[in-house]
Coordinates of C-alpha atoms in Angstrom, one line a residue:
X1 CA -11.5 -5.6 2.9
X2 CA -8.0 -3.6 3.6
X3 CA -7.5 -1.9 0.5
X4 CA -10.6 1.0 1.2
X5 CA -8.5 1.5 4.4
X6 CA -5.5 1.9 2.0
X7 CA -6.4 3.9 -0.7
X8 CA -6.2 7.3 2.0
X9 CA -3.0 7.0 3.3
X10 CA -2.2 6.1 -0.7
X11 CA -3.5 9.0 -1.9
X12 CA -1.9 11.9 0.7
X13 CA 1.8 9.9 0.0
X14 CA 1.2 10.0 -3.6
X15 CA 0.6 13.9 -3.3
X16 CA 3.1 14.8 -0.8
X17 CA 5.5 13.0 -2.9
X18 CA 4.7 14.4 -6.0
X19 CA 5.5 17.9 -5.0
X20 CA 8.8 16.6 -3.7
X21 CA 9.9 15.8 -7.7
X22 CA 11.8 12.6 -6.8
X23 CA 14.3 11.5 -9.2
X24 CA 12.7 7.7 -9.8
X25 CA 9.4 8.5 -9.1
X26 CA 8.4 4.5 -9.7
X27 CA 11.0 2.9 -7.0
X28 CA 9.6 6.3 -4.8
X29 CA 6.1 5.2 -5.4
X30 CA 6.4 1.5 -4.5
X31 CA 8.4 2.4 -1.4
X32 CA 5.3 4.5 -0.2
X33 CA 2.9 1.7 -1.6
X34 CA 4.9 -0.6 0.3
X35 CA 4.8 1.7 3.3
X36 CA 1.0 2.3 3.0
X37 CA 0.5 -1.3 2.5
X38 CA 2.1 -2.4 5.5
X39 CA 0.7 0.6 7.6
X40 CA -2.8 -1.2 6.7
X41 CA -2.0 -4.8 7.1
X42 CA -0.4 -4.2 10.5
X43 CA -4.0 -2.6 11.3
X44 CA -5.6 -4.9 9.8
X45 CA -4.3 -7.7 11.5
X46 CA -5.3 -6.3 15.1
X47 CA -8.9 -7.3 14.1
X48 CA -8.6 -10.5 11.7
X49 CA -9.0 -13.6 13.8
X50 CA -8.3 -15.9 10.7
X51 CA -4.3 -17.5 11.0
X52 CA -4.7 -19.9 8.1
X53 CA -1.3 -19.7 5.9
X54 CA -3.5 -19.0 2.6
X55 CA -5.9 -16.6 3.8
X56 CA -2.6 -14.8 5.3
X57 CA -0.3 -15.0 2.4
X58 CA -3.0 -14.1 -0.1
X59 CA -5.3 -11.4 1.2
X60 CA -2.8 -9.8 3.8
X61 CA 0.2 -10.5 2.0
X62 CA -1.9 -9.2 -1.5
X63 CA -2.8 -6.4 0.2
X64 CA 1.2 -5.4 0.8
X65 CA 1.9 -6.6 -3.0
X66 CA -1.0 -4.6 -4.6
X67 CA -0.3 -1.5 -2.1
X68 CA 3.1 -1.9 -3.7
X69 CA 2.4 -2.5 -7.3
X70 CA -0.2 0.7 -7.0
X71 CA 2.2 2.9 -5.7
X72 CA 4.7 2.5 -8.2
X73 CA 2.1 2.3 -10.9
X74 CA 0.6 5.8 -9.4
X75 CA 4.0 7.8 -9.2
X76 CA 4.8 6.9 -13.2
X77 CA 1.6 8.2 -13.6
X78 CA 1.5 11.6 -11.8
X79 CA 5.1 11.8 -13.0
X80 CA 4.1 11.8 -16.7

């Protein structure tokens, strides 16, 4: 459920940091994928009544991960 509220804020860091030409562009990307992960989750959280450990740890904490995982994945690939 987060990550259409995720791919956005994704999308405008991967292009703003694109233009900046980083010098690792994969440890860049998965600081802003961990950024725009955590952005969403924190959101995210305002609305999800659910406090289970494994619902938190797997989609909120997945969310984070794969924000993370995408970033990083999505900087090598703009970089190449």
């Amino acid at each position: 459920m987060e990550l259409p509220f995720a791919a956005p804020s994704l999308a405008v860091s991967a292009w703003l940091v694109a233009r900046a030409l980083p010098t690792y562009p994969s440890l860049t990307g998965a600081t802003y994928g961990l950024a725009a992960g955590l952005m969403t989750d924190a959101g995210m959280r305002l609305y999800c009544w659910i406090d289970q450990p494994l619902h938190v740890f797997s989609s909120h904490g997945g969310t984070v991960s794969l924000g993370t995982i995408g970033g990083a994945a999505m900087a090598a690939l703009i970089e190449r």
